[in-house]
Tab-separated table of C-alpha atoms in Angstrom:
chain	number	residue	atom	x	y	z
A	1	MET	CA	7.132	94.244	32.337
A	2	ARG	CA	3.561	93.297	31.425
A	3	PHE	CA	4.890	91.436	28.385
A	4	VAL	CA	7.422	89.476	30.514
A	5	ALA	CA	4.732	88.686	33.067
A	6	ALA	CA	2.450	87.421	30.320
A	7	ILE	CA	5.225	85.209	28.930
A	8	LEU	CA	5.922	83.792	32.410
A	9	LEU	CA	2.219	83.168	32.934
A	10	VAL	CA	1.946	81.257	29.654
A	11	HIS	CA	5.103	79.286	30.495
A	12	ALA	CA	3.727	78.377	33.926
A	13	SER	CA	0.444	77.312	32.357
A	14	LEU	CA	2.276	75.052	29.899
A	15	LEU	CA	4.318	73.500	32.713
A	16	LEU	CA	1.137	72.833	34.679
A	17	ASP	CA	-0.501	71.178	31.674
A	18	TRP	CA	2.622	69.052	31.118
A	19	ALA	CA	2.703	68.013	34.779
A	20	LYS	CA	-0.931	66.932	34.623
A	21	ALA	CA	-0.316	64.941	31.461
A	22	CYS	CA	2.912	63.359	32.697
A	23	PRO	CA	2.175	59.907	34.141
A	24	GLN	CA	5.645	59.258	35.519
A	25	ASP	CA	5.117	60.538	39.078
A	26	GLU	CA	2.596	57.817	39.904
A	27	PRO	CA	4.722	54.879	38.663
A	28	SER	CA	7.678	56.365	40.564
A	29	ALA	CA	5.635	56.521	43.765
A	30	THR	CA	4.514	52.930	43.204
A	31	THR	CA	8.131	51.842	42.787
A	32	ASP	CA	9.136	53.626	45.999
A	33	LYS	CA	6.381	51.801	47.864
A	34	ARG	CA	7.610	48.493	46.457
A	35	VAL	CA	11.142	49.208	47.669
A	36	GLU	CA	9.870	50.079	51.150
A	37	ALA	CA	7.775	46.907	51.233
A	38	ILE	CA	10.733	44.750	50.148
A	39	GLU	CA	12.984	46.286	52.804
A	40	LYS	CA	10.334	45.533	55.432
A	41	VAL	CA	10.152	41.872	54.340
A	42	HIS	CA	13.971	41.709	54.470
A	43	GLU	CA	13.905	43.001	58.066
A	44	ASP	CA	11.155	40.584	59.072
A	45	TYR	CA	13.094	37.674	57.613
A	46	GLN	CA	16.256	38.539	59.553
A	47	GLU	CA	14.198	38.755	62.757
A	48	TYR	CA	12.720	35.397	61.861
A	49	LEU	CA	16.204	33.863	61.554
A	50	LYS	CA	17.135	35.248	64.983
A	51	GLN	CA	14.228	33.302	66.474
A	52	LYS	CA	15.865	30.113	65.250
A	53	GLN	CA	19.135	30.992	66.981
A	54	THR	CA	17.221	31.373	70.253
A	55	LEU	CA	15.582	27.977	69.751
A	56	VAL	CA	18.930	26.354	68.973
A	57	GLU	CA	20.509	27.798	72.123
A	58	SER	CA	17.579	26.577	74.249
A	59	PHE	CA	17.825	23.136	72.692
A	60	GLN	CA	21.571	22.906	73.308
A	61	THR	CA	21.123	23.961	76.950
A	62	LEU	CA	18.538	21.223	77.486
A	63	GLN	CA	20.767	18.636	75.817
A	64	THR	CA	23.557	19.607	78.220
A	65	SER	CA	21.135	19.259	81.132
A	66	LEU	CA	20.223	15.726	80.009
A	67	GLN	CA	23.898	14.797	79.812
A	68	GLN	CA	24.518	16.128	83.325
A	69	THR	CA	21.835	13.828	84.785
A	70	GLU	CA	23.272	10.810	82.965
A	71	ALA	CA	25.272	9.610	86.006
A	72	GLU	CA	22.210	9.673	88.285
A	73	TRP	CA	20.199	7.885	85.623
A	74	ASN	CA	22.780	5.123	85.313
A	75	ARG	CA	22.459	4.338	89.023
A	76	ILE	CA	18.824	3.258	88.585
A	77	GLN	CA	18.732	-0.562	88.674
A	78	ASN	CA	15.068	-1.256	87.834
A	79	GLU	CA	15.184	-2.932	84.418
A	80	GLY	CA	11.468	-2.376	83.669
A	81	VAL	CA	11.738	1.349	84.330
A	82	ILE	CA	14.882	1.626	82.217
A	83	LYS	CA	13.226	-0.166	79.281
A	84	GLN	CA	10.110	2.040	79.397
A	85	PHE	CA	12.123	5.223	79.593
A	86	ALA	CA	14.479	4.041	76.847
A	87	ALA	CA	11.464	3.465	74.582
A	88	ILE	CA	10.293	7.020	75.228
A	89	GLN	CA	13.790	8.374	74.542
A	90	SER	CA	13.836	6.385	71.290
A	91	SER	CA	10.495	7.938	70.290
A	92	LEU	CA	11.947	11.372	70.900
A	93	ASN	CA	14.921	10.582	68.675
A	94	SER	CA	12.699	9.128	65.947
A	95	LEU	CA	10.964	12.468	65.501
A	96	GLN	CA	14.160	13.587	63.786
A	97	ILE	CA	13.513	17.146	64.792
A	98	SER	CA	16.560	17.166	67.043
A	99	ASN	CA	18.870	16.749	64.057
A	100	SER	CA	17.227	19.537	62.076
A	101	ILE	CA	16.975	22.013	64.942
A	102	GLY	CA	20.644	21.547	65.637
A	103	SER	CA	21.502	22.560	62.087
A	104	ILE	CA	21.727	26.334	61.745
A	105	GLY	CA	21.610	26.072	57.966
A	106	SER	CA	18.373	24.130	57.606
A	107	ALA	CA	15.987	26.014	55.355
A	108	PRO	CA	12.532	27.182	56.430
A	109	GLY	CA	9.466	26.692	54.286
A	110	GLY	CA	8.829	28.580	51.129
A	111	ASN	CA	5.177	28.428	50.136
A	112	ASN	CA	1.678	27.977	51.448
A	113	SER	CA	0.632	25.136	49.170
A	114	PRO	CA	-1.747	22.807	51.027
A	115	ASN	CA	0.056	19.909	49.353
A	116	ASP	CA	3.460	21.012	50.594
A	117	PHE	CA	5.462	17.970	51.682
A	118	ALA	CA	7.192	19.807	54.517
A	119	MET	CA	3.892	20.867	56.037
A	120	ARG	CA	2.520	17.333	55.914
A	121	GLN	CA	5.694	16.021	57.508
A	122	GLN	CA	5.490	18.571	60.317
A	123	LEU	CA	1.889	17.642	61.072
A	124	GLN	CA	2.909	13.993	61.165
A	125	GLN	CA	5.687	14.823	63.604
A	126	GLN	CA	3.219	16.694	65.806
A	127	LEU	CA	1.011	13.601	66.025
A	128	MET	CA	4.031	11.501	66.985
A	129	ALA	CA	4.976	14.050	69.634
A	130	ASN	CA	1.462	13.989	71.098
A	131	ARG	CA	1.544	10.192	71.361
A	132	MET	CA	4.943	10.322	73.000
A	133	MET	CA	3.730	12.794	75.641
A	134	GLU	CA	0.827	10.465	76.441
A	135	ASN	CA	3.303	7.592	76.935
A	136	MET	CA	5.469	9.749	79.175
A	137	ASN	CA	2.525	10.774	81.352
A	138	THR	CA	1.397	7.147	81.646
A	139	PHE	CA	4.919	6.115	82.625
A	140	MET	CA	5.160	8.779	85.350
A	141	ARG	CA	2.008	7.328	86.940
A	142	SER	CA	3.168	3.707	86.634
A	143	GLN	CA	3.379	1.364	89.620
A	144	GLU	CA	6.969	0.402	88.824
A	145	LEU	CA	8.079	4.014	89.187
A	146	GLN	CA	6.317	4.372	92.549
A	147	GLN	CA	8.265	1.374	93.878
A	148	LEU	CA	11.642	3.092	93.355
A	149	GLY	CA	13.520	4.954	96.077
A	150	VAL	CA	13.208	8.707	96.618
A	151	GLU	CA	16.511	9.567	94.876
A	152	ALA	CA	15.701	7.434	91.840
A	153	GLN	CA	12.247	9.002	91.557
A	154	ARG	CA	13.797	12.485	91.732
A	155	ALA	CA	16.308	11.615	88.997
A	156	ILE	CA	13.549	10.312	86.727
A	157	GLN	CA	11.264	13.278	87.451
A	158	ALA	CA	14.107	15.701	86.673
A	159	ARG	CA	14.829	13.876	83.424
A	160	PHE	CA	11.126	13.805	82.590
A	161	ALA	CA	10.827	17.570	83.201
A	162	THR	CA	13.811	18.221	80.923
A	163	MET	CA	12.355	16.033	78.191
A	164	GLN	CA	9.084	17.962	78.439
A	165	LYS	CA	11.044	21.169	77.860
A	166	VAL	CA	12.786	19.558	74.880
A	167	MET	CA	9.384	18.675	73.457
A	168	LYS	CA	8.217	22.277	73.942
A	169	VAL	CA	11.281	23.636	72.121
A	170	GLU	CA	10.730	21.190	69.283
A	171	GLU	CA	7.062	22.193	69.061
A	172	ASP	CA	8.173	25.833	68.861
A	173	TYR	CA	10.615	24.830	66.133
A	174	ARG	CA	7.857	23.216	64.087
A	175	LYS	CA	5.851	26.422	64.388
A	176	TRP	CA	8.950	28.381	63.390
A	177	GLN	CA	9.361	26.261	60.259
A	178	LEU	CA	5.747	26.814	59.248
A	179	GLY	CA	6.220	30.539	59.850
A	180	GLY	CA	8.836	30.586	57.105
A	181	ASN	CA	6.202	29.640	54.563
A	182	ARG	CA	4.864	33.176	54.461
A	183	PHE	CA	8.034	34.887	53.236
A	184	PHE	CA	8.174	33.757	49.616
A	185	GLU	CA	4.497	34.643	49.297
A	186	LYS	CA	5.402	38.182	50.399
A	187	TYR	CA	8.161	38.398	47.788
A	188	TRP	CA	6.126	36.839	44.959
A	189	ASN	CA	4.428	39.985	43.655
A	190	PHE	CA	7.826	41.686	43.347
A	191	THR	CA	8.819	39.113	40.704
A	192	ASP	CA	6.471	40.766	38.178
A	193	PRO	CA	4.348	37.652	37.559
A	194	GLN	CA	1.971	39.649	35.323
A	195	LYS	CA	4.771	41.172	33.193
A	196	ALA	CA	3.515	44.629	34.097
A	197	PHE	CA	6.710	46.324	35.363
A	198	SER	CA	8.588	48.958	33.387
A	199	GLU	CA	12.321	48.519	32.732
A	200	GLN	CA	13.089	51.053	35.457
A	201	GLU	CA	10.796	49.283	37.917
A	202	ILE	CA	12.490	45.952	37.212
A	203	GLN	CA	15.936	47.438	37.806
A	204	THR	CA	14.887	49.206	41.017
A	205	VAL	CA	13.179	46.123	42.436
A	206	LEU	CA	16.178	43.935	41.550
A	207	GLN	CA	18.415	46.249	43.564
A	208	ALA	CA	15.976	46.163	46.478
A	209	LEU	CA	15.814	42.347	46.419
A	210	ASP	CA	19.606	42.085	46.698
A	211	THR	CA	20.335	41.181	50.344
A	212	ASP	CA	24.089	41.969	50.252
A	213	GLY	CA	25.068	38.394	50.973
A	214	LYS	CA	22.688	37.906	53.912
A	215	ASP	CA	21.043	34.501	54.221
A	216	ASN	CA	17.640	34.899	52.576
A	217	PRO	CA	16.680	32.110	50.116
A	218	PRO	CA	13.128	33.474	49.487
A	219	ALA	CA	14.534	36.861	48.386
A	220	GLN	CA	17.236	35.118	46.356
A	221	LEU	CA	14.595	33.089	44.522
A	222	ALA	CA	12.497	36.214	43.920
A	223	GLN	CA	15.556	37.933	42.471
A	224	ALA	CA	16.190	34.970	40.163
A	225	LEU	CA	12.571	35.033	38.994
A	226	LEU	CA	12.720	38.740	38.169
A	227	LEU	CA	16.029	38.294	36.337
A	228	THR	CA	14.382	35.488	34.360
A	229	ARG	CA	11.480	37.792	33.580
A	230	LYS	CA	14.013	40.355	32.335
A	231	GLY	CA	15.783	37.741	30.218
A	232	ASP	CA	19.062	37.811	32.184
A	233	TYR	CA	19.343	34.031	32.293
A	234	SER	CA	23.082	33.895	32.974
A	235	GLN	CA	22.583	35.956	36.156
A	236	ALA	CA	19.499	34.053	37.296
A	237	LYS	CA	20.972	30.548	37.089
A	238	PRO	CA	23.691	30.914	39.790
A	239	LEU	CA	21.054	32.189	42.229
A	240	LEU	CA	18.878	29.131	41.638
A	241	ASP	CA	21.478	26.379	41.995
A	242	PRO	CA	22.059	26.675	45.799
A	243	ILE	CA	18.294	26.637	46.433
A	244	ILE	CA	17.840	23.565	44.238
A	245	GLU	CA	20.658	21.733	46.026
A	246	SER	CA	19.110	22.313	49.479
A	247	PRO	CA	15.845	20.357	50.000
A	248	SER	CA	13.097	22.755	51.094
A	249	PRO	CA	9.655	23.869	49.892
A	250	LEU	CA	11.463	26.423	47.702
A	251	GLN	CA	13.178	23.660	45.747
A	252	SER	CA	10.293	22.869	43.392
A	253	ILE	CA	9.794	26.568	42.558
A	254	ALA	CA	13.504	27.051	41.882
A	255	LEU	CA	13.498	24.014	39.585
A	256	MET	CA	10.556	25.351	37.571
A	257	CYS	CA	12.269	28.726	37.313
A	258	LYS	CA	15.407	26.931	36.141
A	259	ALA	CA	13.304	25.238	33.458
A	260	LEU	CA	12.386	28.721	32.187
A	261	VAL	CA	16.023	29.824	32.356
A	262	LEU	CA	17.288	26.794	30.434
A	263	ASP	CA	14.527	27.206	27.851
A	264	GLY	CA	15.673	30.792	27.363
A	265	MET	CA	19.226	29.507	26.865
A	266	ASP	CA	17.954	27.051	24.201
A	267	LYS	CA	18.756	24.022	26.366
A	268	ASP	CA	15.484	22.238	25.678
A	269	ARG	CA	16.415	18.835	27.082
A	270	ASP	CA	17.775	20.234	30.358
A	271	SER	CA	14.752	22.518	30.637
A	272	LYS	CA	12.367	19.579	30.320
A	273	LEU	CA	14.290	17.626	32.972
A	274	ALA	CA	14.168	20.542	35.431
A	275	MET	CA	10.433	20.910	34.836
A	276	GLN	CA	9.820	17.186	35.415
A	277	ASN	CA	11.863	17.235	38.635
A	278	SER	CA	9.835	20.190	39.885
A	279	ILE	CA	6.551	18.410	39.160
A	280	LYS	CA	7.771	15.274	40.956
A	281	ILE	CA	8.435	17.281	44.125
A	282	ASP	CA	5.187	19.265	44.239
A	283	ARG	CA	2.764	19.149	41.318
A	284	ALA	CA	0.161	21.357	43.013
A	285	ASN	CA	2.440	24.194	44.141
A	286	PRO	CA	0.693	27.390	42.929
A	287	TYR	CA	3.921	29.217	42.092
A	288	CYS	CA	5.158	26.230	40.095
A	289	ARG	CA	1.850	26.151	38.243
A	290	TRP	CA	2.201	29.817	37.326
A	291	LEU	CA	5.745	29.335	36.049
A	292	ARG	CA	4.713	26.150	34.236
A	293	ALA	CA	2.055	28.189	32.417
A	294	ARG	CA	4.662	30.786	31.394
A	295	LEU	CA	6.944	28.035	30.115
A	296	ALA	CA	4.070	26.454	28.176
A	297	CYS	CA	3.326	29.810	26.506
A	298	LYS	CA	6.958	30.137	25.415
A	299	GLN	CA	6.712	26.663	23.893
A	300	ASP	CA	3.363	27.453	22.221
A	301	GLN	CA	1.553	24.892	24.398
A	302	LEU	CA	-1.369	27.154	25.239
A	303	ASN	CA	-3.643	24.290	26.316
A	304	ILE	CA	-1.247	23.496	29.167
A	305	ALA	CA	-1.036	27.174	30.145
A	306	GLU	CA	-4.829	27.382	30.156
A	307	THR	CA	-5.089	24.355	32.477
A	308	GLU	CA	-2.542	25.764	34.940
A	309	TRP	CA	-4.018	29.268	35.077
A	310	LYS	CA	-7.562	27.927	35.375
A	311	ALA	CA	-6.503	26.007	38.486
A	312	LEU	CA	-5.149	29.238	40.005
A	313	THR	CA	-8.411	31.163	39.557
A	314	THR	CA	-9.674	29.320	42.655
A	315	LEU	CA	-6.775	30.591	44.794
A	316	PRO	CA	-7.670	34.003	46.317
A	317	THR	CA	-4.092	35.328	46.355
A	318	MET	CA	-3.557	34.610	42.645
A	319	GLN	CA	-7.101	34.800	41.312
A	320	GLN	CA	-6.927	38.245	39.692
A	321	ASP	CA	-3.578	37.643	38.025
A	322	ALA	CA	-4.722	34.262	36.710
A	323	LYS	CA	-7.904	35.759	35.259
A	324	ARG	CA	-5.912	38.442	33.443
A	325	ALA	CA	-3.442	35.876	32.116
A	326	LEU	CA	-6.329	33.764	30.825
A	327	ALA	CA	-7.962	36.839	29.280
A	328	LEU	CA	-4.800	37.558	27.268
A	329	LEU	CA	-4.522	33.901	26.294
A	330	TYR	CA	-8.145	33.679	25.095
A	331	ALA	CA	-7.763	36.963	23.195
A	332	GLN	CA	-5.017	35.329	21.117
A	333	ARG	CA	-7.172	32.312	20.270
A	334	VAL	CA	-10.210	34.113	18.871
A	335	SER	CA	-9.444	33.253	15.240
A	336	LYS	CA	-9.508	29.552	16.120
A	337	THR	CA	-12.457	29.754	18.528
A	338	PRO	CA	-14.542	32.973	18.193
A	339	SER	CA	-16.297	32.349	21.521
A	340	ASN	CA	-12.938	32.938	23.250
A	341	ALA	CA	-13.516	36.676	22.764
A	342	GLY	CA	-16.440	36.580	25.184
A	343	ARG	CA	-14.382	34.586	27.686
A	344	ALA	CA	-11.521	37.076	27.425
A	345	VAL	CA	-13.773	40.075	28.037
A	346	ALA	CA	-15.584	38.436	30.967
A	347	LEU	CA	-12.354	37.489	32.747
A	348	ALA	CA	-10.683	40.847	32.084
A	349	GLN	CA	-13.740	42.725	33.384
A	350	GLU	CA	-13.915	40.586	36.539
A	351	ALA	CA	-10.245	41.209	37.303
A	352	HIS	CA	-10.578	44.921	36.471
A	353	GLN	CA	-13.565	45.393	38.782
A	354	ASP	CA	-11.673	43.759	41.657
A	355	GLU	CA	-8.591	45.978	41.164
A	356	THR	CA	-8.774	49.048	43.413
A	357	PRO	CA	-7.365	51.403	42.324
A	358	ALA	CA	-7.148	50.232	38.728
A	359	THR	CA	-3.615	49.947	37.324
A	360	TRP	CA	-2.322	50.612	33.837
A	361	PHE	CA	-2.107	46.857	33.284
A	362	SER	CA	-5.686	46.238	34.366
A	363	HIS	CA	-6.905	48.745	31.755
A	364	TYR	CA	-4.473	47.324	29.187
A	365	VAL	CA	-5.669	43.721	29.556
A	366	LEU	CA	-9.287	44.838	29.327
A	367	ALA	CA	-8.439	46.796	26.164
A	368	VAL	CA	-6.813	43.708	24.605
A	369	ALA	CA	-9.878	41.611	25.442
A	370	LEU	CA	-12.316	44.216	24.081
A	371	HIS	CA	-10.262	44.507	20.883
A	372	SER	CA	-10.464	40.732	20.384
A	373	ALA	CA	-14.260	41.069	20.703
A	374	LYS	CA	-14.241	43.871	18.082
A	375	LYS	CA	-15.534	46.458	20.573
A	376	LYS	CA	-13.436	49.280	19.147
A	377	ASP	CA	-14.726	52.311	21.057
A	378	GLU	CA	-14.572	50.565	24.434
A	379	ALA	CA	-11.109	49.201	23.649
A	380	ILE	CA	-9.853	52.695	22.755
A	381	GLU	CA	-11.259	54.081	26.004
A	382	GLN	CA	-9.411	51.437	28.031
A	383	VAL	CA	-6.094	51.715	26.192
A	384	GLN	CA	-6.150	55.492	26.665
A	385	ALA	CA	-6.758	54.996	30.390
A	386	ALA	CA	-3.848	52.528	30.477
A	387	LYS	CA	-1.515	54.984	28.740
A	388	GLU	CA	-2.360	57.759	31.200
A	389	LEU	CA	-1.209	55.544	34.081
A	390	ALA	CA	1.797	53.970	32.337
A	391	SER	CA	5.432	55.052	32.429
A	392	GLU	CA	7.212	55.988	29.201
A	393	ASP	CA	8.426	52.550	28.080
A	394	LEU	CA	5.073	50.974	28.968
A	395	GLN	CA	3.298	53.622	26.890
A	396	MET	CA	4.960	52.039	23.853
A	397	ARG	CA	3.041	48.840	24.577
A	398	CYS	CA	-0.153	50.881	24.765
A	399	ASP	CA	0.683	52.591	21.454
A	400	ALA	CA	1.209	49.219	19.759
A	401	LEU	CA	-2.180	48.058	20.998
A	402	ARG	CA	-3.847	51.322	19.919
A	403	GLN	CA	-2.398	50.895	16.430
A	404	ALA	CA	-3.834	47.370	16.191
A	405	ILE	CA	-7.230	48.670	17.353
A	406	ASP	CA	-7.213	51.513	14.820
A	407	ASN	CA	-6.109	49.197	12.007
A	408	GLN	CA	-8.494	46.452	13.148
A	409	THR	CA	-5.670	43.896	13.042
A	410	PRO	CA	-5.042	41.035	15.514
A	411	PHE	CA	-2.915	41.911	18.525
A	412	VAL	CA	-0.484	39.449	20.109
A	413	ALA	CA	0.220	40.195	23.784
A	414	ASP	CA	3.328	38.944	25.577
A	415	LEU	CA	2.384	35.719	27.341
């Protein structure tokens, strides 16, 4: 019995040691959290779409109310009053919000770029709406209106009150459109922009991003981006085409993603055209800039990638990722410019210090940078830390880096 107990004790000790050494629980927990976060964004987006339905119903009710007062309005004989009110009605129509709010299928925004055309247009419409309200208030105080009979004044006041409500609904609609800008930003990090996901993580996140046919262009674009990252170009392309065909702030991002897809399919000319069309729509879009940098790396145009990622180091939401991308890029260019090693280490350390808690990829990038600077012991320390946090297939990337460090040979990271 003592012998059996001793064997069991040794076996339990070995299992405990294996469990401590096994890094797979932590990546699994991280993946579960990602799935939960994606499901929450899905739910929020569906609630967001319901808000539009409420706005549409309110708008349609007010339009019906305006039509019902048409007969009373037609009985007003004062030509001056009719002309003034007609001008105001024309201003309301010229806002062109009525047409868009009446369309259930119109797409909300897709990014928070300060140069976003849709945002500028909405601000312009708000200014027009403010001017129109001033004209309406001036008209309601006009002498010509006061000279009309009681019934005519009531008809105009009722119409004025309805138009004010229309303006309020349209203001709410503009706010609703701007609210849509936040959703793609929430999905962005699930597209693996850093190329840090394991194969299992990619597959799990792809399943979570699938909305089962529900209307969700931001999630659809995120899914296409992750499929592109995986190299499944034939699956990514059909997801991109509907987004590209529907003008919205997502259009430029989808076009740049399509440029990556077509490049992966060896359709160089079509890829270049998609890229140019994306740039024409929104050159400063941060997500387009990131994808443009990835495309430039694939085409060995590292100067372009450097320019794009440098621009993103000033954007708080993408700063860390951009610094790490630049660190890997500089680490590959040490033979040409030795001072790039110092740049790589500085950027990798900055990003690593800001990452709490540190991830396998944060340690990995720092190890690559330190290796390029010939700091062997420090590089080994970081690559070991990366391996402890990495899942099995990612450990192979760590092993490849460790071999390059031990052999003191250049290491080429996946850009």
